[in-house]
Short mmCIF file of N, CA and C in Angstrom, two decimals:
data_model
loop_
_atom_site.label_atom_id
_atom_site.label_comp_id
_atom_site.label_asym_id
_atom_site.label_seq_id
_atom_site.Cartn_x
_atom_site.Cartn_y
_atom_site.Cartn_z
N MET A 1 -29.27 26.44 -52.99
CA MET A 1 -28.24 26.42 -51.97
C MET A 1 -28.20 27.77 -51.26
N ASN A 2 -28.29 27.77 -49.96
CA ASN A 2 -28.30 29.00 -49.18
C ASN A 2 -26.89 29.36 -48.73
N THR A 3 -26.15 30.05 -49.54
CA THR A 3 -24.80 30.44 -49.16
C THR A 3 -24.81 31.92 -48.82
N LEU A 4 -23.99 32.27 -47.86
CA LEU A 4 -23.88 33.65 -47.44
C LEU A 4 -23.02 34.39 -48.45
N ILE A 5 -23.58 35.41 -49.08
CA ILE A 5 -22.80 36.18 -50.04
C ILE A 5 -22.86 37.65 -49.67
N SER A 6 -21.91 38.37 -50.19
CA SER A 6 -21.89 39.81 -49.98
C SER A 6 -22.31 40.47 -51.29
N ILE A 7 -23.34 41.25 -51.21
CA ILE A 7 -23.81 41.97 -52.39
C ILE A 7 -23.12 43.32 -52.37
N PRO A 8 -22.55 43.75 -53.49
CA PRO A 8 -21.86 45.04 -53.53
C PRO A 8 -22.74 46.17 -52.99
N SER A 9 -22.11 47.10 -52.25
CA SER A 9 -22.88 48.15 -51.59
C SER A 9 -23.64 49.03 -52.58
N ASN A 10 -23.10 49.26 -53.78
CA ASN A 10 -23.83 50.08 -54.74
C ASN A 10 -25.11 49.37 -55.19
N LYS A 11 -25.08 48.05 -55.25
CA LYS A 11 -26.26 47.27 -55.62
C LYS A 11 -27.29 47.31 -54.47
N ILE A 12 -26.81 47.21 -53.24
CA ILE A 12 -27.69 47.29 -52.06
C ILE A 12 -28.36 48.66 -52.03
N ASP A 13 -27.59 49.72 -52.27
CA ASP A 13 -28.17 51.07 -52.28
C ASP A 13 -29.25 51.19 -53.34
N LEU A 14 -29.02 50.58 -54.49
CA LEU A 14 -30.02 50.58 -55.55
C LEU A 14 -31.30 49.90 -55.08
N LEU A 15 -31.16 48.75 -54.44
CA LEU A 15 -32.32 48.01 -53.95
C LEU A 15 -33.04 48.78 -52.84
N ARG A 16 -32.27 49.50 -52.04
CA ARG A 16 -32.83 50.24 -50.92
C ARG A 16 -33.72 51.38 -51.40
N PHE A 17 -33.27 52.09 -52.42
CA PHE A 17 -33.98 53.30 -52.82
C PHE A 17 -34.89 53.10 -54.03
N LYS A 18 -34.71 52.01 -54.73
CA LYS A 18 -35.55 51.73 -55.88
C LYS A 18 -36.85 51.10 -55.39
N LYS A 19 -37.89 51.25 -56.16
CA LYS A 19 -39.19 50.69 -55.78
C LYS A 19 -39.26 49.20 -56.14
N VAL A 20 -38.40 48.42 -55.51
CA VAL A 20 -38.40 46.97 -55.74
C VAL A 20 -39.39 46.36 -54.75
N PRO A 21 -40.35 45.57 -55.22
CA PRO A 21 -41.30 44.95 -54.29
C PRO A 21 -40.58 44.09 -53.25
N VAL A 22 -41.06 44.17 -52.03
CA VAL A 22 -40.46 43.43 -50.92
C VAL A 22 -40.44 41.94 -51.22
N GLU A 23 -41.47 41.46 -51.90
CA GLU A 23 -41.54 40.04 -52.23
C GLU A 23 -40.33 39.61 -53.07
N GLU A 24 -39.90 40.48 -53.99
CA GLU A 24 -38.72 40.17 -54.81
C GLU A 24 -37.46 40.19 -53.96
N LEU A 25 -37.39 41.14 -53.03
CA LEU A 25 -36.23 41.21 -52.14
C LEU A 25 -36.14 39.96 -51.27
N ILE A 26 -37.28 39.49 -50.80
CA ILE A 26 -37.30 38.29 -49.96
C ILE A 26 -36.87 37.08 -50.78
N GLU A 27 -37.30 37.04 -52.03
CA GLU A 27 -36.89 35.94 -52.91
C GLU A 27 -35.37 35.95 -53.09
N LEU A 28 -34.80 37.14 -53.30
CA LEU A 28 -33.34 37.27 -53.41
C LEU A 28 -32.67 36.87 -52.09
N TYR A 29 -33.25 37.32 -50.99
CA TYR A 29 -32.68 36.99 -49.68
C TYR A 29 -32.68 35.49 -49.43
N SER A 30 -33.77 34.83 -49.77
CA SER A 30 -33.84 33.38 -49.54
C SER A 30 -32.85 32.64 -50.45
N LYS A 31 -32.53 33.24 -51.57
CA LYS A 31 -31.58 32.61 -52.49
C LYS A 31 -30.13 32.85 -52.06
N TYR A 32 -29.81 34.09 -51.65
CA TYR A 32 -28.41 34.45 -51.37
C TYR A 32 -28.08 34.61 -49.89
N ASN A 33 -29.08 34.71 -49.03
CA ASN A 33 -28.87 34.82 -47.58
C ASN A 33 -27.94 35.98 -47.21
N SER A 34 -28.14 37.12 -47.85
CA SER A 34 -27.28 38.28 -47.63
C SER A 34 -27.78 39.12 -46.46
N PRO A 35 -26.92 39.36 -45.46
CA PRO A 35 -27.31 40.22 -44.33
C PRO A 35 -27.66 41.64 -44.79
N ASP A 36 -26.95 42.12 -45.82
CA ASP A 36 -27.24 43.46 -46.35
C ASP A 36 -28.66 43.53 -46.91
N LEU A 37 -29.04 42.49 -47.60
CA LEU A 37 -30.38 42.41 -48.18
C LEU A 37 -31.44 42.33 -47.08
N LEU A 38 -31.12 41.58 -46.04
CA LEU A 38 -32.04 41.49 -44.89
C LEU A 38 -32.25 42.88 -44.30
N GLY A 39 -31.17 43.65 -44.19
CA GLY A 39 -31.27 45.02 -43.68
C GLY A 39 -32.19 45.89 -44.52
N VAL A 40 -32.12 45.73 -45.83
CA VAL A 40 -32.98 46.50 -46.74
C VAL A 40 -34.44 46.12 -46.52
N ILE A 41 -34.69 44.82 -46.40
CA ILE A 41 -36.07 44.33 -46.19
C ILE A 41 -36.63 44.87 -44.88
N VAL A 42 -35.82 44.82 -43.83
CA VAL A 42 -36.26 45.33 -42.52
C VAL A 42 -36.54 46.82 -42.61
N GLU A 43 -35.64 47.56 -43.26
CA GLU A 43 -35.84 49.01 -43.43
C GLU A 43 -37.15 49.32 -44.15
N LYS A 44 -37.43 48.57 -45.20
CA LYS A 44 -38.63 48.82 -46.00
C LYS A 44 -39.92 48.48 -45.24
N ASN A 45 -39.80 47.75 -44.15
CA ASN A 45 -40.99 47.37 -43.38
C ASN A 45 -41.05 48.05 -42.01
N LYS A 46 -40.20 49.06 -41.82
CA LYS A 46 -40.13 49.75 -40.54
C LYS A 46 -41.47 50.38 -40.14
N LYS A 47 -42.15 51.01 -41.09
CA LYS A 47 -43.44 51.67 -40.79
C LYS A 47 -44.48 50.65 -40.34
N LEU A 48 -44.51 49.50 -40.99
CA LEU A 48 -45.45 48.44 -40.62
C LEU A 48 -45.19 47.98 -39.19
N VAL A 49 -43.92 47.79 -38.85
CA VAL A 49 -43.55 47.35 -37.51
C VAL A 49 -44.00 48.37 -36.47
N TYR A 50 -43.72 49.65 -36.71
CA TYR A 50 -44.11 50.71 -35.77
C TYR A 50 -45.63 50.80 -35.62
N LYS A 51 -46.31 50.70 -36.74
CA LYS A 51 -47.78 50.80 -36.72
C LYS A 51 -48.38 49.69 -35.85
N ILE A 52 -47.91 48.47 -36.03
CA ILE A 52 -48.45 47.35 -35.26
C ILE A 52 -48.04 47.45 -33.79
N ALA A 53 -46.79 47.81 -33.53
CA ALA A 53 -46.31 47.93 -32.15
C ALA A 53 -47.11 48.98 -31.39
N ASN A 54 -47.44 50.08 -32.05
CA ASN A 54 -48.20 51.15 -31.38
C ASN A 54 -49.61 50.72 -31.01
N GLN A 55 -50.14 49.72 -31.68
CA GLN A 55 -51.47 49.21 -31.33
C GLN A 55 -51.44 48.50 -29.98
N PHE A 56 -50.25 48.11 -29.54
CA PHE A 56 -50.13 47.33 -28.31
C PHE A 56 -49.50 48.12 -27.17
N LYS A 57 -49.51 49.44 -27.28
CA LYS A 57 -49.01 50.27 -26.18
C LYS A 57 -49.86 49.99 -24.95
N SER A 58 -49.22 49.80 -23.84
CA SER A 58 -49.98 49.59 -22.61
C SER A 58 -49.16 50.09 -21.43
N PRO A 59 -49.83 50.32 -20.32
CA PRO A 59 -49.09 50.79 -19.14
C PRO A 59 -48.14 49.73 -18.59
N SER A 60 -48.37 48.47 -18.92
CA SER A 60 -47.56 47.41 -18.32
C SER A 60 -46.36 47.00 -19.16
N SER A 61 -46.19 47.57 -20.36
CA SER A 61 -45.00 47.21 -21.14
C SER A 61 -44.44 48.43 -21.87
N GLU A 62 -43.13 48.50 -21.89
CA GLU A 62 -42.43 49.59 -22.55
C GLU A 62 -42.57 49.45 -24.06
N ILE A 63 -42.71 50.57 -24.76
CA ILE A 63 -42.84 50.53 -26.22
C ILE A 63 -41.57 49.96 -26.85
N SER A 64 -40.41 50.21 -26.24
CA SER A 64 -39.17 49.67 -26.80
C SER A 64 -39.16 48.14 -26.75
N ASP A 65 -39.73 47.56 -25.69
CA ASP A 65 -39.84 46.10 -25.60
C ASP A 65 -40.78 45.57 -26.68
N VAL A 66 -41.90 46.25 -26.85
CA VAL A 66 -42.89 45.83 -27.84
C VAL A 66 -42.29 45.95 -29.25
N LEU A 67 -41.53 47.02 -29.50
CA LEU A 67 -40.88 47.18 -30.81
C LEU A 67 -39.87 46.07 -31.07
N GLN A 68 -39.12 45.72 -30.05
CA GLN A 68 -38.14 44.64 -30.21
C GLN A 68 -38.83 43.33 -30.58
N ILE A 69 -39.94 43.05 -29.92
CA ILE A 69 -40.70 41.84 -30.22
C ILE A 69 -41.30 41.94 -31.62
N ALA A 70 -41.75 43.13 -32.00
CA ALA A 70 -42.32 43.33 -33.33
C ALA A 70 -41.28 43.05 -34.42
N TYR A 71 -40.05 43.51 -34.19
CA TYR A 71 -38.99 43.23 -35.16
C TYR A 71 -38.67 41.73 -35.21
N THR A 72 -38.77 41.06 -34.08
CA THR A 72 -38.60 39.61 -34.07
C THR A 72 -39.67 38.97 -34.95
N GLY A 73 -40.90 39.45 -34.82
CA GLY A 73 -42.00 38.96 -35.65
C GLY A 73 -41.74 39.21 -37.13
N LEU A 74 -41.14 40.36 -37.45
CA LEU A 74 -40.81 40.66 -38.84
C LEU A 74 -39.78 39.66 -39.37
N LEU A 75 -38.77 39.36 -38.56
CA LEU A 75 -37.76 38.38 -38.99
C LEU A 75 -38.37 37.00 -39.19
N VAL A 76 -39.30 36.64 -38.31
CA VAL A 76 -40.01 35.36 -38.47
C VAL A 76 -40.75 35.37 -39.81
N ALA A 77 -41.42 36.47 -40.10
CA ALA A 77 -42.19 36.58 -41.35
C ALA A 77 -41.27 36.49 -42.57
N ILE A 78 -40.14 37.16 -42.51
CA ILE A 78 -39.20 37.14 -43.64
C ILE A 78 -38.73 35.71 -43.89
N ASN A 79 -38.40 35.00 -42.83
CA ASN A 79 -37.88 33.64 -42.99
C ASN A 79 -38.95 32.62 -43.36
N ARG A 80 -40.20 32.89 -43.02
CA ARG A 80 -41.27 31.92 -43.30
C ARG A 80 -42.06 32.24 -44.57
N PHE A 81 -41.89 33.42 -45.12
CA PHE A 81 -42.69 33.84 -46.27
C PHE A 81 -42.36 32.99 -47.50
N ASP A 82 -43.39 32.51 -48.16
CA ASP A 82 -43.22 31.70 -49.37
C ASP A 82 -43.66 32.53 -50.58
N VAL A 83 -42.68 32.97 -51.35
CA VAL A 83 -42.93 33.83 -52.50
C VAL A 83 -43.79 33.11 -53.55
N LYS A 84 -43.65 31.80 -53.63
CA LYS A 84 -44.36 31.02 -54.66
C LYS A 84 -45.88 31.07 -54.49
N LEU A 85 -46.36 31.40 -53.30
CA LEU A 85 -47.81 31.45 -53.07
C LEU A 85 -48.46 32.72 -53.61
N ASN A 86 -47.64 33.66 -54.07
CA ASN A 86 -48.13 34.93 -54.64
C ASN A 86 -48.99 35.74 -53.68
N ASN A 87 -48.67 35.70 -52.40
CA ASN A 87 -49.37 36.53 -51.42
C ASN A 87 -48.59 37.82 -51.21
N LYS A 88 -49.27 38.82 -50.64
CA LYS A 88 -48.58 40.06 -50.29
C LYS A 88 -47.82 39.84 -48.99
N PHE A 89 -46.56 40.26 -48.98
CA PHE A 89 -45.75 40.07 -47.78
C PHE A 89 -46.30 40.85 -46.61
N SER A 90 -46.77 42.07 -46.84
CA SER A 90 -47.23 42.92 -45.73
C SER A 90 -48.38 42.25 -44.97
N THR A 91 -49.25 41.56 -45.68
CA THR A 91 -50.36 40.86 -45.02
C THR A 91 -49.83 39.73 -44.15
N PHE A 92 -48.93 38.96 -44.71
CA PHE A 92 -48.33 37.84 -43.96
C PHE A 92 -47.56 38.37 -42.75
N ALA A 93 -46.76 39.42 -42.98
CA ALA A 93 -45.95 40.00 -41.91
C ALA A 93 -46.82 40.56 -40.79
N TYR A 94 -47.93 41.18 -41.16
CA TYR A 94 -48.84 41.76 -40.16
C TYR A 94 -49.23 40.70 -39.12
N TYR A 95 -49.65 39.54 -39.60
CA TYR A 95 -50.09 38.50 -38.67
C TYR A 95 -48.94 37.88 -37.88
N CYS A 96 -47.76 37.77 -38.49
CA CYS A 96 -46.60 37.25 -37.77
C CYS A 96 -46.18 38.22 -36.66
N ILE A 97 -46.12 39.50 -36.99
CA ILE A 97 -45.71 40.51 -36.01
C ILE A 97 -46.73 40.59 -34.88
N LYS A 98 -47.99 40.68 -35.25
CA LYS A 98 -49.06 40.76 -34.25
C LYS A 98 -49.04 39.52 -33.34
N GLY A 99 -48.85 38.36 -33.93
CA GLY A 99 -48.80 37.12 -33.16
C GLY A 99 -47.66 37.09 -32.17
N GLU A 100 -46.48 37.55 -32.59
CA GLU A 100 -45.32 37.60 -31.69
C GLU A 100 -45.58 38.53 -30.51
N ILE A 101 -46.18 39.69 -30.80
CA ILE A 101 -46.46 40.66 -29.73
C ILE A 101 -47.50 40.08 -28.76
N GLN A 102 -48.55 39.49 -29.30
CA GLN A 102 -49.58 38.90 -28.44
C GLN A 102 -48.99 37.79 -27.57
N HIS A 103 -48.13 36.99 -28.16
CA HIS A 103 -47.47 35.91 -27.42
C HIS A 103 -46.63 36.50 -26.28
N TYR A 104 -45.89 37.56 -26.58
CA TYR A 104 -45.07 38.24 -25.58
C TYR A 104 -45.93 38.78 -24.44
N ILE A 105 -47.01 39.46 -24.80
CA ILE A 105 -47.88 40.05 -23.78
C ILE A 105 -48.51 38.96 -22.91
N ARG A 106 -48.98 37.90 -23.56
CA ARG A 106 -49.61 36.80 -22.84
C ARG A 106 -48.61 36.16 -21.86
N ASP A 107 -47.36 35.98 -22.30
CA ASP A 107 -46.35 35.33 -21.46
C ASP A 107 -45.83 36.23 -20.35
N ASN A 108 -46.00 37.54 -20.49
CA ASN A 108 -45.43 38.46 -19.50
C ASN A 108 -46.45 39.08 -18.57
N LYS A 109 -47.64 38.57 -18.57
CA LYS A 109 -48.64 39.05 -17.61
C LYS A 109 -48.29 38.50 -16.23
N LEU A 110 -48.55 39.30 -15.23
CA LEU A 110 -48.33 38.83 -13.86
C LEU A 110 -49.28 37.70 -13.52
N ILE A 111 -50.49 37.83 -14.01
CA ILE A 111 -51.52 36.83 -13.74
C ILE A 111 -51.82 36.13 -15.05
N LYS A 112 -51.53 34.84 -15.10
CA LYS A 112 -51.76 34.08 -16.33
C LYS A 112 -53.22 33.66 -16.42
N ILE A 113 -53.86 34.03 -17.50
CA ILE A 113 -55.25 33.64 -17.73
C ILE A 113 -55.25 32.77 -18.98
N PRO A 114 -55.76 31.54 -18.85
CA PRO A 114 -55.72 30.62 -19.99
C PRO A 114 -56.45 31.16 -21.21
N ARG A 115 -55.95 30.75 -22.38
CA ARG A 115 -56.51 31.20 -23.65
C ARG A 115 -58.00 30.85 -23.77
N TRP A 116 -58.38 29.64 -23.34
CA TRP A 116 -59.78 29.23 -23.47
C TRP A 116 -60.69 30.14 -22.66
N LEU A 117 -60.14 30.66 -21.53
CA LEU A 117 -60.94 31.55 -20.69
C LEU A 117 -61.10 32.91 -21.37
N TRP A 118 -60.06 33.36 -22.08
CA TRP A 118 -60.17 34.62 -22.82
C TRP A 118 -61.17 34.48 -23.96
N LYS A 119 -61.20 33.31 -24.60
CA LYS A 119 -62.18 33.09 -25.67
C LYS A 119 -63.60 33.13 -25.10
N LEU A 120 -63.78 32.47 -23.95
CA LEU A 120 -65.09 32.51 -23.29
C LEU A 120 -65.45 33.94 -22.91
N ASN A 121 -64.45 34.71 -22.49
CA ASN A 121 -64.67 36.10 -22.12
C ASN A 121 -65.18 36.91 -23.32
N SER A 122 -64.65 36.63 -24.49
CA SER A 122 -65.10 37.31 -25.70
C SER A 122 -66.56 36.98 -26.00
N ILE A 123 -66.92 35.72 -25.87
CA ILE A 123 -68.31 35.29 -26.07
C ILE A 123 -69.20 35.94 -25.01
N PHE A 124 -68.69 35.98 -23.78
CA PHE A 124 -69.39 36.61 -22.66
C PHE A 124 -69.70 38.07 -22.99
N ASN A 125 -68.68 38.82 -23.45
CA ASN A 125 -68.87 40.23 -23.79
C ASN A 125 -69.94 40.42 -24.87
N ASP A 126 -69.87 39.59 -25.91
CA ASP A 126 -70.86 39.68 -26.99
C ASP A 126 -72.26 39.42 -26.47
N PHE A 127 -72.40 38.37 -25.65
CA PHE A 127 -73.72 38.03 -25.12
C PHE A 127 -74.28 39.16 -24.26
N VAL A 128 -73.45 39.65 -23.34
CA VAL A 128 -73.90 40.70 -22.42
C VAL A 128 -74.30 41.96 -23.19
N THR A 129 -73.52 42.34 -24.18
CA THR A 129 -73.83 43.53 -24.99
C THR A 129 -75.19 43.38 -25.68
N LYS A 130 -75.40 42.24 -26.31
CA LYS A 130 -76.67 41.99 -27.00
C LYS A 130 -77.83 41.94 -26.02
N PHE A 131 -77.61 41.28 -24.88
CA PHE A 131 -78.66 41.16 -23.87
C PHE A 131 -79.06 42.54 -23.35
N GLU A 132 -78.05 43.36 -23.02
CA GLU A 132 -78.33 44.70 -22.48
C GLU A 132 -79.08 45.57 -23.49
N SER A 133 -78.68 45.50 -24.75
CA SER A 133 -79.38 46.34 -25.73
C SER A 133 -80.81 45.87 -25.96
N LYS A 134 -81.04 44.59 -25.81
CA LYS A 134 -82.39 44.05 -26.02
C LYS A 134 -83.28 44.24 -24.79
N ASN A 135 -82.73 44.02 -23.59
CA ASN A 135 -83.53 44.01 -22.36
C ASN A 135 -83.33 45.24 -21.47
N GLN A 136 -82.43 46.13 -21.84
CA GLN A 136 -82.18 47.36 -21.08
C GLN A 136 -81.75 47.10 -19.64
N ARG A 137 -81.10 45.97 -19.40
CA ARG A 137 -80.55 45.67 -18.07
C ARG A 137 -79.43 44.65 -18.22
N TYR A 138 -78.62 44.54 -17.16
CA TYR A 138 -77.52 43.58 -17.15
C TYR A 138 -78.09 42.19 -16.83
N PRO A 139 -77.64 41.15 -17.52
CA PRO A 139 -78.18 39.81 -17.26
C PRO A 139 -77.66 39.21 -15.96
N THR A 140 -78.42 38.28 -15.40
CA THR A 140 -77.97 37.54 -14.22
C THR A 140 -76.98 36.47 -14.67
N LYS A 141 -76.25 35.89 -13.71
CA LYS A 141 -75.32 34.80 -14.03
C LYS A 141 -76.05 33.65 -14.71
N GLU A 142 -77.24 33.36 -14.22
CA GLU A 142 -78.02 32.24 -14.77
C GLU A 142 -78.41 32.52 -16.23
N GLU A 143 -78.82 33.75 -16.51
CA GLU A 143 -79.19 34.12 -17.88
C GLU A 143 -77.98 34.03 -18.82
N ILE A 144 -76.84 34.47 -18.31
CA ILE A 144 -75.61 34.39 -19.10
C ILE A 144 -75.25 32.93 -19.35
N SER A 145 -75.36 32.13 -18.30
CA SER A 145 -75.06 30.70 -18.39
C SER A 145 -75.91 30.02 -19.46
N VAL A 146 -77.21 30.29 -19.43
CA VAL A 146 -78.14 29.70 -20.40
C VAL A 146 -77.83 30.23 -21.81
N GLY A 147 -77.63 31.55 -21.91
CA GLY A 147 -77.37 32.17 -23.21
C GLY A 147 -76.07 31.72 -23.86
N MET A 148 -75.07 31.42 -23.03
CA MET A 148 -73.78 30.98 -23.56
C MET A 148 -73.66 29.46 -23.62
N ASN A 149 -74.64 28.79 -23.02
CA ASN A 149 -74.63 27.33 -22.97
C ASN A 149 -73.41 26.78 -22.22
N VAL A 150 -73.12 27.42 -21.07
CA VAL A 150 -72.03 26.98 -20.19
C VAL A 150 -72.56 26.96 -18.75
N SER A 151 -71.79 26.35 -17.87
CA SER A 151 -72.22 26.26 -16.48
C SER A 151 -72.05 27.61 -15.77
N VAL A 152 -72.76 27.76 -14.66
CA VAL A 152 -72.64 28.98 -13.85
C VAL A 152 -71.22 29.08 -13.29
N SER A 153 -70.60 27.93 -12.99
CA SER A 153 -69.22 27.97 -12.47
C SER A 153 -68.25 28.51 -13.54
N SER A 154 -68.53 28.25 -14.81
CA SER A 154 -67.70 28.82 -15.89
C SER A 154 -67.87 30.34 -15.93
N ILE A 155 -69.08 30.80 -15.69
CA ILE A 155 -69.33 32.25 -15.64
C ILE A 155 -68.56 32.85 -14.48
N ASP A 156 -68.54 32.16 -13.33
CA ASP A 156 -67.76 32.63 -12.18
C ASP A 156 -66.27 32.73 -12.52
N GLU A 157 -65.75 31.75 -13.26
CA GLU A 157 -64.34 31.78 -13.66
C GLU A 157 -64.06 32.97 -14.58
N ILE A 158 -64.98 33.22 -15.50
CA ILE A 158 -64.81 34.36 -16.41
C ILE A 158 -64.78 35.66 -15.61
N LEU A 159 -65.70 35.79 -14.66
CA LEU A 159 -65.77 37.01 -13.86
C LEU A 159 -64.50 37.19 -13.02
N LYS A 160 -63.97 36.09 -12.48
CA LYS A 160 -62.72 36.17 -11.70
C LYS A 160 -61.56 36.58 -12.60
N ALA A 161 -61.50 36.03 -13.80
CA ALA A 161 -60.43 36.37 -14.75
C ALA A 161 -60.51 37.84 -15.13
N ARG A 162 -61.72 38.33 -15.36
CA ARG A 162 -61.91 39.74 -15.71
C ARG A 162 -61.45 40.63 -14.56
N GLU A 163 -61.80 40.23 -13.35
CA GLU A 163 -61.40 41.00 -12.17
C GLU A 163 -59.88 41.00 -12.02
N ALA A 164 -59.25 39.85 -12.23
CA ALA A 164 -57.79 39.75 -12.12
C ALA A 164 -57.11 40.62 -13.17
N ALA A 165 -57.62 40.60 -14.38
CA ALA A 165 -57.04 41.42 -15.46
C ALA A 165 -57.21 42.90 -15.14
N PHE A 166 -58.37 43.29 -14.62
CA PHE A 166 -58.60 44.68 -14.26
C PHE A 166 -57.69 45.08 -13.10
N TYR A 167 -57.54 44.20 -12.12
CA TYR A 167 -56.71 44.49 -10.96
C TYR A 167 -55.26 44.71 -11.39
N GLN A 168 -54.78 43.86 -12.31
CA GLN A 168 -53.41 44.03 -12.80
C GLN A 168 -53.28 45.37 -13.50
N TYR A 169 -54.26 45.74 -14.34
CA TYR A 169 -54.21 47.02 -15.05
C TYR A 169 -54.21 48.16 -14.03
N SER A 170 -55.03 48.06 -13.00
CA SER A 170 -55.12 49.11 -12.00
C SER A 170 -53.78 49.31 -11.30
N LEU A 171 -53.08 48.21 -11.01
CA LEU A 171 -51.78 48.33 -10.36
C LEU A 171 -50.76 48.99 -11.29
N ASP A 172 -50.86 48.71 -12.59
CA ASP A 172 -49.92 49.26 -13.55
C ASP A 172 -50.28 50.69 -13.95
N ASN A 173 -51.54 51.08 -13.77
CA ASN A 173 -52.00 52.40 -14.17
C ASN A 173 -51.43 53.44 -13.21
N ASP A 174 -50.85 54.48 -13.76
CA ASP A 174 -50.18 55.49 -12.97
C ASP A 174 -51.08 56.71 -12.72
N SER A 175 -52.39 56.52 -12.71
CA SER A 175 -53.31 57.65 -12.63
C SER A 175 -53.25 58.40 -11.30
N ASP A 176 -52.81 57.73 -10.23
CA ASP A 176 -52.76 58.41 -8.94
C ASP A 176 -51.39 59.02 -8.67
N GLY A 177 -50.50 58.93 -9.66
CA GLY A 177 -49.18 59.53 -9.50
C GLY A 177 -48.19 58.61 -8.82
N ILE A 178 -48.63 57.46 -8.37
CA ILE A 178 -47.74 56.51 -7.71
C ILE A 178 -47.45 55.39 -8.68
N SER A 179 -46.19 55.21 -9.01
CA SER A 179 -45.83 54.16 -9.96
C SER A 179 -45.49 52.88 -9.23
N THR A 180 -45.97 51.76 -9.77
CA THR A 180 -45.65 50.47 -9.16
C THR A 180 -44.64 49.71 -9.99
N ASN A 181 -44.15 50.30 -11.07
CA ASN A 181 -43.18 49.60 -11.94
C ASN A 181 -41.77 49.80 -11.45
#
């Protein structure tokens, strides 16, 4: 039964400063639904949240926004974590936090580029890198098309998406001293 209880502050302080594994705290939280306990869990994972949020610093989003989304991801992880599976919480939380931030970034781009196109772009990058190192030149669209087993029009879409993403970055980049934000 998930009832909201108040854990005495001296007990919370003990949990906060004692080396209690986060997994045990989450188990207690899922049992008692204590806001104080949730605060302790969030505090104990603050470094993880900051570390992941800093990986997503960009000219187009404020770090405070990214941190807020990262904490949302942490709360998602806390509520979805299953202690019975005997996994490490930090590993589970890492992917939840990272996923929330990626979702936020994807949804807040000025130019929406479909996920399938980004996946093709990744394959494109791998192919071009390997081709260049092997042949000492940049491949033609036709060579890329054959190497990736996709149509030339798909290659054109990838190139347009890359250009759009670069153009957005260029507008957000403050290198010329003129801010567009």
